[in-house]
Amino acid sequence: VAPLNKGTLAIVLQLVGVGWYIAICIVGGLFGGLWLDRKLGVLPAFTLIGIILGTVMAFYGIYKMVLPLLNHDEKVHKENGEQ
């Protein structure tokens, strides 16, 4: 097991944040959809729409959060002369 340095710890915390972001987006979409369904009496239409929108937001957020990590990794490889 490798020791945790500041860079590794920062990446681990960012990935934990990504996990929380995914959960909040999907659960938020679910509960928002359920609330609208109960208000309007059209179960399960808005629940499904909420889950789909939450999932789309989660994937977009993953892309935006992980992209800098991947770019950083590529820069490190280029600096070390690796391809």
mmCIF file of N, CA, C and O in Angstrom:
data_model
loop_
_atom_site.group_PDB
_atom_site.id
_atom_site.type_symbol
_atom_site.label_atom_id
_atom_site.label_comp_id
_atom_site.label_asym_id
_atom_site.label_seq_id
_atom_site.Cartn_x
_atom_site.Cartn_y
_atom_site.Cartn_z
ATOM 1 N N VAL A 1 0.848 -1.174 0.000
ATOM 2 C CA VAL A 1 0.000 0.000 0.000
ATOM 3 C C VAL A 1 0.894 1.237 0.000
ATOM 4 O O VAL A 1 1.766 1.379 0.849
ATOM 5 N N ALA A 2 0.646 2.112 -0.966
ATOM 6 C CA ALA A 2 1.443 3.329 -1.091
ATOM 7 C C ALA A 2 1.004 4.344 -0.039
ATOM 8 O O ALA A 2 -0.184 4.436 0.289
ATOM 9 N N PRO A 3 1.943 5.098 0.489
ATOM 10 C CA PRO A 3 1.569 6.129 1.459
ATOM 11 C C PRO A 3 0.804 7.270 0.772
ATOM 12 O O PRO A 3 0.993 7.536 -0.411
ATOM 13 N N LEU A 4 -0.064 7.907 1.516
ATOM 14 C CA LEU A 4 -0.844 9.016 0.972
ATOM 15 C C LEU A 4 -0.058 10.308 1.109
ATOM 16 O O LEU A 4 0.261 10.732 2.211
ATOM 17 N N ASN A 5 0.273 10.914 -0.016
ATOM 18 C CA ASN A 5 0.872 12.238 0.034
ATOM 19 C C ASN A 5 -0.219 13.257 -0.283
ATOM 20 O O ASN A 5 -1.367 12.903 -0.519
ATOM 21 N N LYS A 6 0.120 14.530 -0.299
ATOM 22 C CA LYS A 6 -0.901 15.563 -0.502
ATOM 23 C C LYS A 6 -1.587 15.437 -1.853
ATOM 24 O O LYS A 6 -2.789 15.632 -1.959
ATOM 25 N N GLY A 7 -0.833 15.107 -2.906
ATOM 26 C CA GLY A 7 -1.428 14.971 -4.232
ATOM 27 C C GLY A 7 -2.401 13.817 -4.310
ATOM 28 O O GLY A 7 -3.490 13.941 -4.870
ATOM 29 N N THR A 8 -2.013 12.681 -3.738
ATOM 30 C CA THR A 8 -2.881 11.504 -3.751
ATOM 31 C C THR A 8 -4.128 11.754 -2.916
ATOM 32 O O THR A 8 -5.237 11.399 -3.324
ATOM 33 N N LEU A 9 -3.959 12.376 -1.773
ATOM 34 C CA LEU A 9 -5.098 12.675 -0.906
ATOM 35 C C LEU A 9 -6.065 13.631 -1.598
ATOM 36 O O LEU A 9 -7.281 13.456 -1.509
ATOM 37 N N ALA A 10 -5.537 14.601 -2.318
ATOM 38 C CA ALA A 10 -6.403 15.544 -3.036
ATOM 39 C C ALA A 10 -7.227 14.818 -4.089
ATOM 40 O O ALA A 10 -8.423 15.088 -4.247
ATOM 41 N N ILE A 11 -6.615 13.900 -4.808
ATOM 42 C CA ILE A 11 -7.337 13.144 -5.833
ATOM 43 C C ILE A 11 -8.399 12.259 -5.198
ATOM 44 O O ILE A 11 -9.527 12.174 -5.686
ATOM 45 N N VAL A 12 -8.052 11.614 -4.091
ATOM 46 C CA VAL A 12 -9.025 10.760 -3.394
ATOM 47 C C VAL A 12 -10.225 11.587 -2.941
ATOM 48 O O VAL A 12 -11.382 11.186 -3.125
ATOM 49 N N LEU A 13 -9.983 12.761 -2.384
ATOM 50 C CA LEU A 13 -11.083 13.612 -1.933
ATOM 51 C C LEU A 13 -11.929 14.107 -3.101
ATOM 52 O O LEU A 13 -13.153 14.198 -2.981
ATOM 53 N N GLN A 14 -11.305 14.396 -4.230
ATOM 54 C CA GLN A 14 -12.075 14.798 -5.409
ATOM 55 C C GLN A 14 -12.964 13.657 -5.888
ATOM 56 O O GLN A 14 -14.119 13.877 -6.272
ATOM 57 N N LEU A 15 -12.458 12.443 -5.867
ATOM 58 C CA LEU A 15 -13.259 11.304 -6.310
ATOM 59 C C LEU A 15 -14.405 11.008 -5.341
ATOM 60 O O LEU A 15 -15.493 10.620 -5.769
ATOM 61 N N VAL A 16 -14.175 11.208 -4.055
ATOM 62 C CA VAL A 16 -15.265 11.068 -3.084
ATOM 63 C C VAL A 16 -16.336 12.121 -3.365
ATOM 64 O O VAL A 16 -17.536 11.839 -3.324
ATOM 65 N N GLY A 17 -15.890 13.330 -3.691
ATOM 66 C CA GLY A 17 -16.829 14.391 -4.048
ATOM 67 C C GLY A 17 -17.639 14.039 -5.280
ATOM 68 O O GLY A 17 -18.836 14.340 -5.355
ATOM 69 N N VAL A 18 -17.023 13.388 -6.245
ATOM 70 C CA VAL A 18 -17.734 12.951 -7.450
ATOM 71 C C VAL A 18 -18.824 11.952 -7.068
ATOM 72 O O VAL A 18 -19.955 12.029 -7.557
ATOM 73 N N GLY A 19 -18.503 11.038 -6.178
ATOM 74 C CA GLY A 19 -19.493 10.059 -5.727
ATOM 75 C C GLY A 19 -20.691 10.715 -5.063
ATOM 76 O O GLY A 19 -21.843 10.361 -5.334
ATOM 77 N N TRP A 20 -20.430 11.680 -4.197
ATOM 78 C CA TRP A 20 -21.519 12.403 -3.543
ATOM 79 C C TRP A 20 -22.339 13.185 -4.563
ATOM 80 O O TRP A 20 -23.563 13.260 -4.468
ATOM 81 N N TYR A 21 -21.671 13.780 -5.531
ATOM 82 C CA TYR A 21 -22.370 14.547 -6.559
ATOM 83 C C TYR A 21 -23.328 13.651 -7.340
ATOM 84 O O TYR A 21 -24.472 14.030 -7.598
ATOM 85 N N ILE A 22 -22.877 12.462 -7.706
ATOM 86 C CA ILE A 22 -23.725 11.510 -8.431
ATOM 87 C C ILE A 22 -24.959 11.170 -7.600
ATOM 88 O O ILE A 22 -26.093 11.204 -8.094
ATOM 89 N N ALA A 23 -24.723 10.837 -6.345
ATOM 90 C CA ALA A 23 -25.836 10.449 -5.467
ATOM 91 C C ALA A 23 -26.837 11.588 -5.301
ATOM 92 O O ALA A 23 -28.058 11.371 -5.394
ATOM 93 N N ILE A 24 -26.352 12.793 -5.087
ATOM 94 C CA ILE A 24 -27.246 13.936 -4.877
ATOM 95 C C ILE A 24 -28.055 14.237 -6.134
ATOM 96 O O ILE A 24 -29.254 14.519 -6.058
ATOM 97 N N CYS A 25 -27.418 14.163 -7.302
ATOM 98 C CA CYS A 25 -28.140 14.428 -8.554
ATOM 99 C C CYS A 25 -29.267 13.422 -8.772
ATOM 100 O O CYS A 25 -30.402 13.808 -9.066
ATOM 101 N N ILE A 26 -28.957 12.148 -8.622
ATOM 102 C CA ILE A 26 -29.964 11.123 -8.903
ATOM 103 C C ILE A 26 -31.065 11.124 -7.847
ATOM 104 O O ILE A 26 -32.254 11.087 -8.173
ATOM 105 N N VAL A 27 -30.690 11.193 -6.589
ATOM 106 C CA VAL A 27 -31.699 11.201 -5.517
ATOM 107 C C VAL A 27 -32.523 12.487 -5.566
ATOM 108 O O VAL A 27 -33.735 12.463 -5.360
ATOM 109 N N GLY A 28 -31.867 13.604 -5.873
ATOM 110 C CA GLY A 28 -32.597 14.872 -6.010
ATOM 111 C C GLY A 28 -33.615 14.809 -7.137
ATOM 112 O O GLY A 28 -34.750 15.278 -6.999
ATOM 113 N N GLY A 29 -33.219 14.228 -8.273
ATOM 114 C CA GLY A 29 -34.154 14.058 -9.380
ATOM 115 C C GLY A 29 -35.311 13.144 -9.017
ATOM 116 O O GLY A 29 -36.464 13.407 -9.377
ATOM 117 N N LEU A 30 -35.001 12.085 -8.276
ATOM 118 C CA LEU A 30 -36.040 11.151 -7.840
ATOM 119 C C LEU A 30 -37.063 11.843 -6.943
ATOM 120 O O LEU A 30 -38.274 11.789 -7.199
ATOM 121 N N PHE A 31 -36.582 12.518 -5.891
ATOM 122 C CA PHE A 31 -37.514 13.154 -4.955
ATOM 123 C C PHE A 31 -38.235 14.345 -5.567
ATOM 124 O O PHE A 31 -39.412 14.577 -5.287
ATOM 125 N N GLY A 32 -37.544 15.084 -6.448
ATOM 126 C CA GLY A 32 -38.216 16.173 -7.155
ATOM 127 C C GLY A 32 -39.330 15.647 -8.044
ATOM 128 O O GLY A 32 -40.424 16.220 -8.102
ATOM 129 N N GLY A 33 -39.063 14.558 -8.741
ATOM 130 C CA GLY A 33 -40.080 13.947 -9.590
ATOM 131 C C GLY A 33 -41.248 13.397 -8.790
ATOM 132 O O GLY A 33 -42.409 13.550 -9.179
ATOM 133 N N LEU A 34 -40.942 12.746 -7.664
ATOM 134 C CA LEU A 34 -42.021 12.232 -6.810
ATOM 135 C C LEU A 34 -42.898 13.366 -6.286
ATOM 136 O O LEU A 34 -44.131 13.258 -6.240
ATOM 137 N N TRP A 35 -42.274 14.464 -5.895
ATOM 138 C CA TRP A 35 -43.011 15.616 -5.368
ATOM 139 C C TRP A 35 -43.947 16.169 -6.446
ATOM 140 O O TRP A 35 -45.120 16.441 -6.178
ATOM 141 N N LEU A 36 -43.411 16.346 -7.662
ATOM 142 C CA LEU A 36 -44.257 16.852 -8.753
ATOM 143 C C LEU A 36 -45.378 15.870 -9.097
ATOM 144 O O LEU A 36 -46.510 16.289 -9.361
ATOM 145 N N ASP A 37 -45.072 14.587 -9.091
ATOM 146 C CA ASP A 37 -46.102 13.587 -9.380
ATOM 147 C C ASP A 37 -47.233 13.660 -8.362
ATOM 148 O O ASP A 37 -48.413 13.568 -8.720
ATOM 149 N N ARG A 38 -46.886 13.794 -7.106
ATOM 150 C CA ARG A 38 -47.929 13.861 -6.069
ATOM 151 C C ARG A 38 -48.735 15.147 -6.185
ATOM 152 O O ARG A 38 -49.944 15.150 -5.962
ATOM 153 N N LYS A 39 -48.056 16.252 -6.538
ATOM 154 C CA LYS A 39 -48.760 17.532 -6.691
ATOM 155 C C LYS A 39 -49.728 17.497 -7.866
ATOM 156 O O LYS A 39 -50.835 18.031 -7.782
ATOM 157 N N LEU A 40 -49.287 16.896 -8.972
ATOM 158 C CA LEU A 40 -50.080 16.915 -10.194
ATOM 159 C C LEU A 40 -50.875 15.635 -10.424
ATOM 160 O O LEU A 40 -51.706 15.580 -11.330
ATOM 161 N N GLY A 41 -50.599 14.585 -9.645
ATOM 162 C CA GLY A 41 -51.336 13.334 -9.748
ATOM 163 C C GLY A 41 -51.068 12.557 -11.033
ATOM 164 O O GLY A 41 -51.979 11.940 -11.577
ATOM 165 N N VAL A 42 -49.833 12.579 -11.502
ATOM 166 C CA VAL A 42 -49.503 11.880 -12.746
ATOM 167 C C VAL A 42 -48.387 10.869 -12.541
ATOM 168 O O VAL A 42 -47.507 10.724 -13.379
ATOM 169 N N LEU A 43 -48.442 10.142 -11.440
ATOM 170 C CA LEU A 43 -47.417 9.145 -11.116
ATOM 171 C C LEU A 43 -47.268 8.160 -12.256
ATOM 172 O O LEU A 43 -48.282 7.714 -12.786
ATOM 173 N N PRO A 44 -46.183 7.786 -12.746
ATOM 174 C CA PRO A 44 -44.778 8.005 -12.450
ATOM 175 C C PRO A 44 -44.062 8.919 -13.446
ATOM 176 O O PRO A 44 -42.848 8.868 -13.580
ATOM 177 N N ALA A 45 -44.796 9.745 -14.171
ATOM 178 C CA ALA A 45 -44.208 10.526 -15.263
ATOM 179 C C ALA A 45 -43.031 11.388 -14.804
ATOM 180 O O ALA A 45 -41.928 11.283 -15.340
ATOM 181 N N PHE A 46 -43.258 12.264 -13.838
ATOM 182 C CA PHE A 46 -42.188 13.169 -13.417
ATOM 183 C C PHE A 46 -41.099 12.459 -12.617
ATOM 184 O O PHE A 46 -39.961 12.913 -12.584
ATOM 185 N N THR A 47 -41.446 11.354 -11.984
ATOM 186 C CA THR A 47 -40.427 10.563 -11.288
ATOM 187 C C THR A 47 -39.407 10.041 -12.296
ATOM 188 O O THR A 47 -38.194 10.161 -12.085
ATOM 189 N N LEU A 48 -39.885 9.494 -13.384
ATOM 190 C CA LEU A 48 -38.976 8.991 -14.421
ATOM 191 C C LEU A 48 -38.181 10.125 -15.063
ATOM 192 O O LEU A 48 -36.980 9.997 -15.294
ATOM 193 N N ILE A 49 -38.852 11.234 -15.347
ATOM 194 C CA ILE A 49 -38.155 12.390 -15.919
ATOM 195 C C ILE A 49 -37.101 12.903 -14.949
ATOM 196 O O ILE A 49 -35.975 13.240 -15.350
ATOM 197 N N GLY A 50 -37.433 12.961 -13.659
ATOM 198 C CA GLY A 50 -36.477 13.417 -12.652
ATOM 199 C C GLY A 50 -35.264 12.513 -12.552
ATOM 200 O O GLY A 50 -34.128 12.988 -12.452
ATOM 201 N N ILE A 51 -35.488 11.213 -12.595
ATOM 202 C CA ILE A 51 -34.365 10.267 -12.533
ATOM 203 C C ILE A 51 -33.484 10.415 -13.775
ATOM 204 O O ILE A 51 -32.255 10.419 -13.681
ATOM 205 N N ILE A 52 -34.109 10.554 -14.927
ATOM 206 C CA ILE A 52 -33.337 10.708 -16.172
ATOM 207 C C ILE A 52 -32.542 12.007 -16.148
ATOM 208 O O ILE A 52 -31.338 12.020 -16.462
ATOM 209 N N LEU A 53 -33.172 13.109 -15.757
ATOM 210 C CA LEU A 53 -32.457 14.384 -15.688
ATOM 211 C C LEU A 53 -31.344 14.341 -14.646
ATOM 212 O O LEU A 53 -30.249 14.875 -14.876
ATOM 213 N N GLY A 54 -31.601 13.717 -13.511
ATOM 214 C CA GLY A 54 -30.569 13.583 -12.487
ATOM 215 C C GLY A 54 -29.387 12.768 -12.978
ATOM 216 O O GLY A 54 -28.226 13.103 -12.710
ATOM 217 N N THR A 55 -29.670 11.714 -13.732
ATOM 218 C CA THR A 55 -28.596 10.880 -14.272
ATOM 219 C C THR A 55 -27.784 11.646 -15.310
ATOM 220 O O THR A 55 -26.549 11.580 -15.324
ATOM 221 N N VAL A 56 -28.463 12.394 -16.177
ATOM 222 C CA VAL A 56 -27.759 13.199 -17.182
ATOM 223 C C VAL A 56 -26.881 14.242 -16.498
ATOM 224 O O VAL A 56 -25.719 14.441 -16.869
ATOM 225 N N MET A 57 -27.433 14.913 -15.479
ATOM 226 C CA MET A 57 -26.639 15.899 -14.732
ATOM 227 C C MET A 57 -25.441 15.240 -14.057
ATOM 228 O O MET A 57 -24.354 15.818 -14.012
ATOM 229 N N ALA A 58 -25.637 14.042 -13.529
ATOM 230 C CA ALA A 58 -24.547 13.333 -12.862
ATOM 231 C C ALA A 58 -23.427 13.007 -13.845
ATOM 232 O O ALA A 58 -22.246 13.222 -13.549
ATOM 233 N N PHE A 59 -23.774 12.493 -15.026
ATOM 234 C CA PHE A 59 -22.749 12.167 -16.016
ATOM 235 C C PHE A 59 -22.023 13.415 -16.507
ATOM 236 O O PHE A 59 -20.807 13.402 -16.695
ATOM 237 N N TYR A 60 -22.755 14.497 -16.700
ATOM 238 C CA TYR A 60 -22.122 15.747 -17.118
ATOM 239 C C TYR A 60 -21.167 16.248 -16.024
ATOM 240 O O TYR A 60 -20.058 16.679 -16.302
ATOM 241 N N GLY A 61 -21.611 16.152 -14.773
ATOM 242 C CA GLY A 61 -20.765 16.558 -13.657
ATOM 243 C C GLY A 61 -19.521 15.697 -13.537
ATOM 244 O O GLY A 61 -18.430 16.201 -13.253
ATOM 245 N N ILE A 62 -19.679 14.398 -13.749
ATOM 246 C CA ILE A 62 -18.519 13.496 -13.721
ATOM 247 C C ILE A 62 -17.513 13.927 -14.780
ATOM 248 O O ILE A 62 -16.318 14.034 -14.518
ATOM 249 N N TYR A 63 -18.007 14.190 -15.969
ATOM 250 C CA TYR A 63 -17.140 14.605 -17.069
ATOM 251 C C TYR A 63 -16.378 15.876 -16.695
ATOM 252 O O TYR A 63 -15.163 15.955 -16.873
ATOM 253 N N LYS A 64 -17.082 16.867 -16.165
ATOM 254 C CA LYS A 64 -16.442 18.137 -15.824
ATOM 255 C C LYS A 64 -15.469 18.004 -14.649
ATOM 256 O O LYS A 64 -14.482 18.722 -14.584
ATOM 257 N N MET A 65 -15.742 17.106 -13.709
ATOM 258 C CA MET A 65 -14.884 16.959 -12.530
ATOM 259 C C MET A 65 -13.670 16.075 -12.790
ATOM 260 O O MET A 65 -12.600 16.313 -12.242
ATOM 261 N N VAL A 66 -13.841 15.050 -13.612
ATOM 262 C CA VAL A 66 -12.762 14.096 -13.828
ATOM 263 C C VAL A 66 -11.816 14.552 -14.944
ATOM 264 O O VAL A 66 -10.641 14.207 -14.935
ATOM 265 N N LEU A 67 -12.306 15.350 -15.875
ATOM 266 C CA LEU A 67 -11.470 15.806 -16.980
ATOM 267 C C LEU A 67 -10.182 16.487 -16.516
ATOM 268 O O LEU A 67 -9.106 16.168 -17.031
ATOM 269 N N PRO A 68 -10.213 17.396 -15.533
ATOM 270 C CA PRO A 68 -8.955 17.991 -15.064
ATOM 271 C C PRO A 68 -7.999 16.955 -14.463
ATOM 272 O O PRO A 68 -6.783 17.085 -14.603
ATOM 273 N N LEU A 69 -8.539 15.934 -13.821
ATOM 274 C CA LEU A 69 -7.677 14.892 -13.263
ATOM 275 C C LEU A 69 -6.975 14.127 -14.375
ATOM 276 O O LEU A 69 -5.792 13.801 -14.265
ATOM 277 N N LEU A 70 -7.702 13.846 -15.448
ATOM 278 C CA LEU A 70 -7.106 13.125 -16.568
ATOM 279 C C LEU A 70 -6.074 13.987 -17.286
ATOM 280 O O LEU A 70 -5.018 13.500 -17.684
ATOM 281 N N ASN A 71 -6.373 15.274 -17.449
ATOM 282 C CA ASN A 71 -5.424 16.180 -18.085
ATOM 283 C C ASN A 71 -4.161 16.319 -17.248
ATOM 284 O O ASN A 71 -3.067 16.374 -17.778
ATOM 285 N N HIS A 72 -4.313 16.360 -15.933
ATOM 286 C CA HIS A 72 -3.156 16.451 -15.034
ATOM 287 C C HIS A 72 -2.283 15.209 -15.176
ATOM 288 O O HIS A 72 -1.061 15.300 -15.224
ATOM 289 N N ASP A 73 -2.919 14.039 -15.274
ATOM 290 C CA ASP A 73 -2.177 12.788 -15.421
ATOM 291 C C ASP A 73 -1.400 12.771 -16.732
ATOM 292 O O ASP A 73 -0.256 12.331 -16.778
ATOM 293 N N GLU A 74 -1.999 13.276 -17.812
ATOM 294 C CA GLU A 74 -1.309 13.337 -19.099
ATOM 295 C C GLU A 74 -0.105 14.270 -19.031
ATOM 296 O O GLU A 74 0.947 13.983 -19.586
ATOM 297 N N LYS A 75 -0.247 15.405 -18.343
ATOM 298 C CA LYS A 75 0.862 16.354 -18.199
ATOM 299 C C LYS A 75 2.016 15.729 -17.435
ATOM 300 O O LYS A 75 3.172 15.921 -17.776
ATOM 301 N N VAL A 76 1.708 14.966 -16.401
ATOM 302 C CA VAL A 76 2.749 14.319 -15.604
ATOM 303 C C VAL A 76 3.512 13.320 -16.468
ATOM 304 O O VAL A 76 4.742 13.259 -16.415
ATOM 305 N N HIS A 77 2.796 12.545 -17.284
ATOM 306 C CA HIS A 77 3.455 11.567 -18.160
ATOM 307 C C HIS A 77 4.339 12.269 -19.186
ATOM 308 O O HIS A 77 5.433 11.812 -19.486
ATOM 309 N N LYS A 78 3.884 13.391 -19.746
ATOM 310 C CA LYS A 78 4.661 14.122 -20.732
ATOM 311 C C LYS A 78 5.925 14.731 -20.089
ATOM 312 O O LYS A 78 6.977 14.761 -20.700
ATOM 313 N N GLU A 79 5.792 15.224 -18.858
ATOM 314 C CA GLU A 79 6.944 15.800 -18.168
ATOM 315 C C GLU A 79 7.996 14.742 -17.859
ATOM 316 O O GLU A 79 9.180 15.022 -17.834
ATOM 317 N N ASN A 80 7.534 13.518 -17.630
ATOM 318 C CA ASN A 80 8.464 12.425 -17.327
ATOM 319 C C ASN A 80 9.010 11.764 -18.584
ATOM 320 O O ASN A 80 9.766 10.812 -18.507
ATOM 321 N N GLY A 81 8.615 12.256 -19.757
ATOM 322 C CA GLY A 81 9.114 11.714 -21.011
ATOM 323 C C GLY A 81 8.400 10.466 -21.460
ATOM 324 O O GLY A 81 8.844 9.769 -22.353
ATOM 325 N N GLU A 82 7.269 10.146 -20.847
ATOM 326 C CA GLU A 82 6.500 8.969 -21.230
ATOM 327 C C GLU A 82 5.471 9.363 -22.276
ATOM 328 O O GLU A 82 5.068 10.504 -22.376
ATOM 329 N N GLN A 83 5.023 8.386 -23.050
ATOM 330 C CA GLN A 83 3.994 8.670 -24.053
ATOM 331 C C GLN A 83 2.772 7.855 -23.793
ATOM 332 O O GLN A 83 2.712 6.833 -23.334
#
